[in-house]
XYZ file of C-alpha atoms in Angstrom:
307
model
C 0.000 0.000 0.000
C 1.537 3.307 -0.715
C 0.234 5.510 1.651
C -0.814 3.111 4.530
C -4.111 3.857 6.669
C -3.233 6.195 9.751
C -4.013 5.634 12.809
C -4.627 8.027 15.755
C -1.725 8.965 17.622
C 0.785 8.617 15.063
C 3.885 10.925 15.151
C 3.279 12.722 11.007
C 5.287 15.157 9.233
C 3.917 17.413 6.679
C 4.726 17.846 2.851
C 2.954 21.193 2.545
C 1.862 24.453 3.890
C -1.691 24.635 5.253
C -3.980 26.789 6.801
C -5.249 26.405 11.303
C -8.307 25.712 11.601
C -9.016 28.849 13.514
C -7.886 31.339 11.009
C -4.774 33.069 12.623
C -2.226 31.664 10.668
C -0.325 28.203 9.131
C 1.262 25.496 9.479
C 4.204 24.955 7.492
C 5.919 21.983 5.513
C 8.097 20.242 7.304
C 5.962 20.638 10.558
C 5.920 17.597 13.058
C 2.364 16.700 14.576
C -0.064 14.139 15.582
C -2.966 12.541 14.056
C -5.811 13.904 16.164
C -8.522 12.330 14.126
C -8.551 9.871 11.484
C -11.166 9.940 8.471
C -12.921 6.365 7.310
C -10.369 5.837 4.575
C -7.359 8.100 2.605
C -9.654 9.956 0.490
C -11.236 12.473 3.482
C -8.666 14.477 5.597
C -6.716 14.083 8.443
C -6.820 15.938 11.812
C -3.450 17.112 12.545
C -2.719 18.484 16.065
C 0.791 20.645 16.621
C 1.725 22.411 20.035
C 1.052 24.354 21.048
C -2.908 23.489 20.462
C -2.785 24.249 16.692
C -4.808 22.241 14.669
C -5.083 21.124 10.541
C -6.401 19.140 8.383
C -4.663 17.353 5.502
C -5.350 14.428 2.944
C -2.938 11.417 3.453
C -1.278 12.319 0.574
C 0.109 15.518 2.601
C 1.783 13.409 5.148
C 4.674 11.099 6.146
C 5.143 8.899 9.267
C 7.201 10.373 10.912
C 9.777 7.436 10.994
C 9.471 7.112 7.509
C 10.629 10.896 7.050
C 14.139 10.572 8.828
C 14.612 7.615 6.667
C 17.434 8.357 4.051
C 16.290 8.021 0.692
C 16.786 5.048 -1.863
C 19.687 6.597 -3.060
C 19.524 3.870 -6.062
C 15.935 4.066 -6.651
C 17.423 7.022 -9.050
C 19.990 4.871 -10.982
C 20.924 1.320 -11.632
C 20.077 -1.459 -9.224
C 22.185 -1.693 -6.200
C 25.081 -2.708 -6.644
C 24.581 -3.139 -10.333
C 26.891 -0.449 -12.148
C 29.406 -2.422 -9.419
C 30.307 -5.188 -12.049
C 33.048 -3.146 -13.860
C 35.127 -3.301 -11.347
C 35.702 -6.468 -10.711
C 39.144 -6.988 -10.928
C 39.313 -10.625 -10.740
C 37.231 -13.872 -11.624
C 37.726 -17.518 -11.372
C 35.744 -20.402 -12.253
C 35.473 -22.509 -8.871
C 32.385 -25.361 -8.528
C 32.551 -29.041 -10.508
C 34.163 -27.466 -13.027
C 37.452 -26.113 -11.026
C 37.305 -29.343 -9.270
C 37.273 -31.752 -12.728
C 34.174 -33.165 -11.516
C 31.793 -31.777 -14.405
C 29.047 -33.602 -15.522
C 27.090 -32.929 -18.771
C 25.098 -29.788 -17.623
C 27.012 -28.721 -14.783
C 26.961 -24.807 -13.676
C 29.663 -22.536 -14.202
C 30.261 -20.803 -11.172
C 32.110 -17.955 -11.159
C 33.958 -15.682 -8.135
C 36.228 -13.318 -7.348
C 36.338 -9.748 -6.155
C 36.139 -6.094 -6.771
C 37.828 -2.527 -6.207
C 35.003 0.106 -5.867
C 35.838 3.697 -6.309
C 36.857 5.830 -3.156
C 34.281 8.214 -4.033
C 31.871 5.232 -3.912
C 32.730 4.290 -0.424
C 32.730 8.256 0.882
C 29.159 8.516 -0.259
C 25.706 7.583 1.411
C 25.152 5.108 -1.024
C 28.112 2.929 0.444
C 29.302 -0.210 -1.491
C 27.910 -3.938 -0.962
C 29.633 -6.355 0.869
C 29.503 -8.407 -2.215
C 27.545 -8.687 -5.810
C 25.530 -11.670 -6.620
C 23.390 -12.619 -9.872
C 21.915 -16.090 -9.520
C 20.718 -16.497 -13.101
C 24.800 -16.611 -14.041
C 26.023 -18.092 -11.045
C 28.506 -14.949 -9.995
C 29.300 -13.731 -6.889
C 32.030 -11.450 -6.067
C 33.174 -9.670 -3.384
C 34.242 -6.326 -2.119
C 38.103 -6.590 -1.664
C 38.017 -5.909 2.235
C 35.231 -8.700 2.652
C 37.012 -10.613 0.320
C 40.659 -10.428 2.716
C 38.350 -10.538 5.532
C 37.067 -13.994 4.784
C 40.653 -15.427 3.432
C 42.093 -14.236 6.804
C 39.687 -16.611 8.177
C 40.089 -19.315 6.261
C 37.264 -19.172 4.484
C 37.360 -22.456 1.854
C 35.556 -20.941 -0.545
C 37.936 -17.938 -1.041
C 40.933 -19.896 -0.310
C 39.552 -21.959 -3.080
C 38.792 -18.723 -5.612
C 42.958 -17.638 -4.696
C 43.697 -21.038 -5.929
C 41.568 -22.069 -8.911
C 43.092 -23.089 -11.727
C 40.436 -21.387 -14.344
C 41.170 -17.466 -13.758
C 39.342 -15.799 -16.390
C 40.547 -12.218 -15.551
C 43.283 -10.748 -13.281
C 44.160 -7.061 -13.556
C 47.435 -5.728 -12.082
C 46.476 -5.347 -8.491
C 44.866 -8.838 -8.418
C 48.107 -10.704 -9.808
C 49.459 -8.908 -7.032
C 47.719 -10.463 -4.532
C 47.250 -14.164 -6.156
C 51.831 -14.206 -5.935
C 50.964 -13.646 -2.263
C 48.341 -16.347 -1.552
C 50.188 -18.366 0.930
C 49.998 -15.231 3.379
C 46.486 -16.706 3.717
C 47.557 -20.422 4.840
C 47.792 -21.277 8.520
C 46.759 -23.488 11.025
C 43.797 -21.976 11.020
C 42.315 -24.033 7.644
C 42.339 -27.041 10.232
C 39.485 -25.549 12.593
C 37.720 -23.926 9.609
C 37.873 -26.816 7.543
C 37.439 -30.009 10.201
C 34.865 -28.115 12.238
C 32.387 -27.725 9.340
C 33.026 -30.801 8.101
C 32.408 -32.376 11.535
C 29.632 -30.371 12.393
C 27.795 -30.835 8.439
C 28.161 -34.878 9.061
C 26.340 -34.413 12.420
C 23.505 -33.553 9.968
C 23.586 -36.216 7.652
C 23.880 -38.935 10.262
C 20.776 -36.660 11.770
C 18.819 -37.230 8.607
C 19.967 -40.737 7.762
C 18.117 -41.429 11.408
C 14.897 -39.244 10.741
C 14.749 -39.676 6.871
C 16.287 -43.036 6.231
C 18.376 -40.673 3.143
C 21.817 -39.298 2.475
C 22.970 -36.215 0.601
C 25.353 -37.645 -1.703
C 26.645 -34.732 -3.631
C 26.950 -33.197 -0.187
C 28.869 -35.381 1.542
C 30.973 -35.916 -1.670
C 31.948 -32.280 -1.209
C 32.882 -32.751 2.669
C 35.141 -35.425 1.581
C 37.142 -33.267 -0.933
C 37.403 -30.787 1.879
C 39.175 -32.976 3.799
C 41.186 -34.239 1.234
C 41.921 -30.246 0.577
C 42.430 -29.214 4.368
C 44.811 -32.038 4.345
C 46.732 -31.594 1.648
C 46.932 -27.814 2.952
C 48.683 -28.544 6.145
C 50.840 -31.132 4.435
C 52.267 -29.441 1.177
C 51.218 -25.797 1.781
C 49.002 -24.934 -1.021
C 44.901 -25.773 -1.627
C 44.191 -28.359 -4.228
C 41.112 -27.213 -5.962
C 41.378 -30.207 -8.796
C 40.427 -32.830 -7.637
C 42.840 -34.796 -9.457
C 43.635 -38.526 -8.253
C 40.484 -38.149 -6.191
C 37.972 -38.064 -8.660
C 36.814 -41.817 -9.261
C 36.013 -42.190 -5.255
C 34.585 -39.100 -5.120
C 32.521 -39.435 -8.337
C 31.536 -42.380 -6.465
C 30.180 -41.363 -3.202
C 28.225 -38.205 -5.159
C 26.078 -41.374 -7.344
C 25.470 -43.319 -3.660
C 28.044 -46.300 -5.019
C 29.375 -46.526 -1.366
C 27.362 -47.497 1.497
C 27.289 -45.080 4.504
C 29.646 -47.470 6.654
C 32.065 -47.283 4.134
C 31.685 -43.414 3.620
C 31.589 -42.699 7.852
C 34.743 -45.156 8.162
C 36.385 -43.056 4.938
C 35.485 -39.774 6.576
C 36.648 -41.046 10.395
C 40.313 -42.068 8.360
C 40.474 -38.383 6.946
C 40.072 -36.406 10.598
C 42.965 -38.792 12.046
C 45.000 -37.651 8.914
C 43.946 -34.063 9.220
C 44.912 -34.487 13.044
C 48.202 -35.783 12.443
C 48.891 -33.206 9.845
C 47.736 -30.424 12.304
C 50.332 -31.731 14.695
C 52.982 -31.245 11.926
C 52.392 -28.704 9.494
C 54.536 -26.025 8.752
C 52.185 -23.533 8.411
C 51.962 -20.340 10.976
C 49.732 -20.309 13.745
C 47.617 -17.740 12.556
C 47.968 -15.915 8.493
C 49.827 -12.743 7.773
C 47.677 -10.271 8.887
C 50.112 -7.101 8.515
C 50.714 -7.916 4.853
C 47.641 -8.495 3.932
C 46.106 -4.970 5.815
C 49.182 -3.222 3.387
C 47.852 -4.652 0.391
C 44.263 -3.088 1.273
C 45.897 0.229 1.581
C 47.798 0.495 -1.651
C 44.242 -1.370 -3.120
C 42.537 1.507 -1.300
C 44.860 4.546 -3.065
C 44.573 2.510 -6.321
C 40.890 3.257 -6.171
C 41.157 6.836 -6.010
C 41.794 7.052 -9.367
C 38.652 5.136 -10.255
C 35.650 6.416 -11.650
């Protein structure tokens, strides 16, 4: 409804000068009031009451809740969509998914990530920047570079994954810069990321397997490859996003040719190894933060040149 019913009581601003009701003056635009009386629908007039004991009447189409008044406006509702006009600065995208992995069937999605570099003058406005872009109907998602760190400081898998893909479609300047640096991203840290959701995501398929009598195969497919991933992370320093060797038992669990004792005592084999290679990685405690706070500076001067 575009100019909901009001009731009495509520807090109004008004959009135009009118006339008291007992002759000696106005009330101008901008005025703050109260509904004193309300009509049986929008199309008779309001009773307005302002202090102190000044009185109006206006049609609904002369007033604004007052909440709805201090509200900035849609800033967008001028221009493109939000976020929309965003897309041509993405400075880098990857194919990740089945694809990226080498485990592509006939129809499979193409899934594409990566990140982008608003302008500074974006970011100084009231309009702000996303946190990331996303269009379902072709499968892309990027996100804003400082999200984008953000989550790879965490050890995100899915960025982890996008820094590592093997299918980069584009990569300007400041991203190459930041894909030769990757490995500030790697630490101990994959092994709680990567284990606990794993852990906790197999919790819900034994749930279901009790309550439903069914298993997500493509699911739990994908929670073995993580752990096959987090492994090979701690072991060798770098995340495999092909699949590689892995592909025939994990092609196998995704069409339900194991049974789910073979698949638990699989998965239970995988945390040891993950625990063992926890116990000896290389890797730092925690990632680089100082190096990769640096890069978002220079990424931040880069973008005042943007437009």
């Amino acid at each position: 409804m575009r100019n909901p019913f009001l009731s009495t009581g509520t807090r109004v601003v008004t959009t135009l000068e009118a006339p008291e009701l007992n002759g000696h003056g106005s009330i101008p635009a901008g005025s703050v009031g109260v509904v004193a009386e309300s009509p049986q629908d929008n199309s008779e007039p309001y009773l307005v009451r302002f202090a102190p004991g000044r009185e109006a009447r206006y049609l609904r189409s002369q007033l604004e809740i007052n909440t709805h008044f201090q509200e900035a406006p849609d800033l967008e509702s001028s221009g493109e969509a939000a976020g929309s006009d965003l897309y041509r600065f993405v400075i880098y995208r990857c194919v990740i998914g089945s694809r990226a992995y080498g485990l592509e069937q006939p129809g499979s999605d193409t899934d594409y990530r990566g990140f982008f570099l608003p302008p500074a003058e974006r970011h100084w406005s009231l309009r702000g920047v996303p946190e990331q872009l996303e269009n379902e109907p072709s499968q892309e998602v990027y996100w804003e570079i400082q999200k984008f760190l953000t989550l790879a400081l965490k050890a995100n898998p899915n960025i982890l994954e996008c820094l590592y893909s093997p299918l980069v479609e584009k990569a300007e300047p400041l991203a190459l810069e930041l894909l030769a640096m990757k490995e500030i991203f790697l630490s101990k840290l994959i092994y709680q990321t990567y284990n606990g959701y794993v852990l906790s995501q197999f919790k819900k398929i034994e749930q279901d397997l009790r309550t439903r009598g069914q298993v997500r195969w493509k699911h739990a497919m994908h929670l073995v490859r993580l752990l096959l991933a987090g492994i090979t992370a701690l072991e060798e320093g770098f995340i495999p996003v092909n699949v590689g060797e892995h592909s025939a038992e994990l092609l196998a669990i995704r069409n339900g040719q194991v049974s789910w004792p073979e698949l638990d005592a699989r998965r239970l084999e995988l945390h040891r190894r993950f625990e063992k290679a926890f116990t000896t990685t290389r890797l730092p405690e925690r990632p680089d933060y100082d190096r990769a706070d640096l890069f978002l500076i220079t990424a931040r001067r880069a973008a005042l040149n943007l437009n």
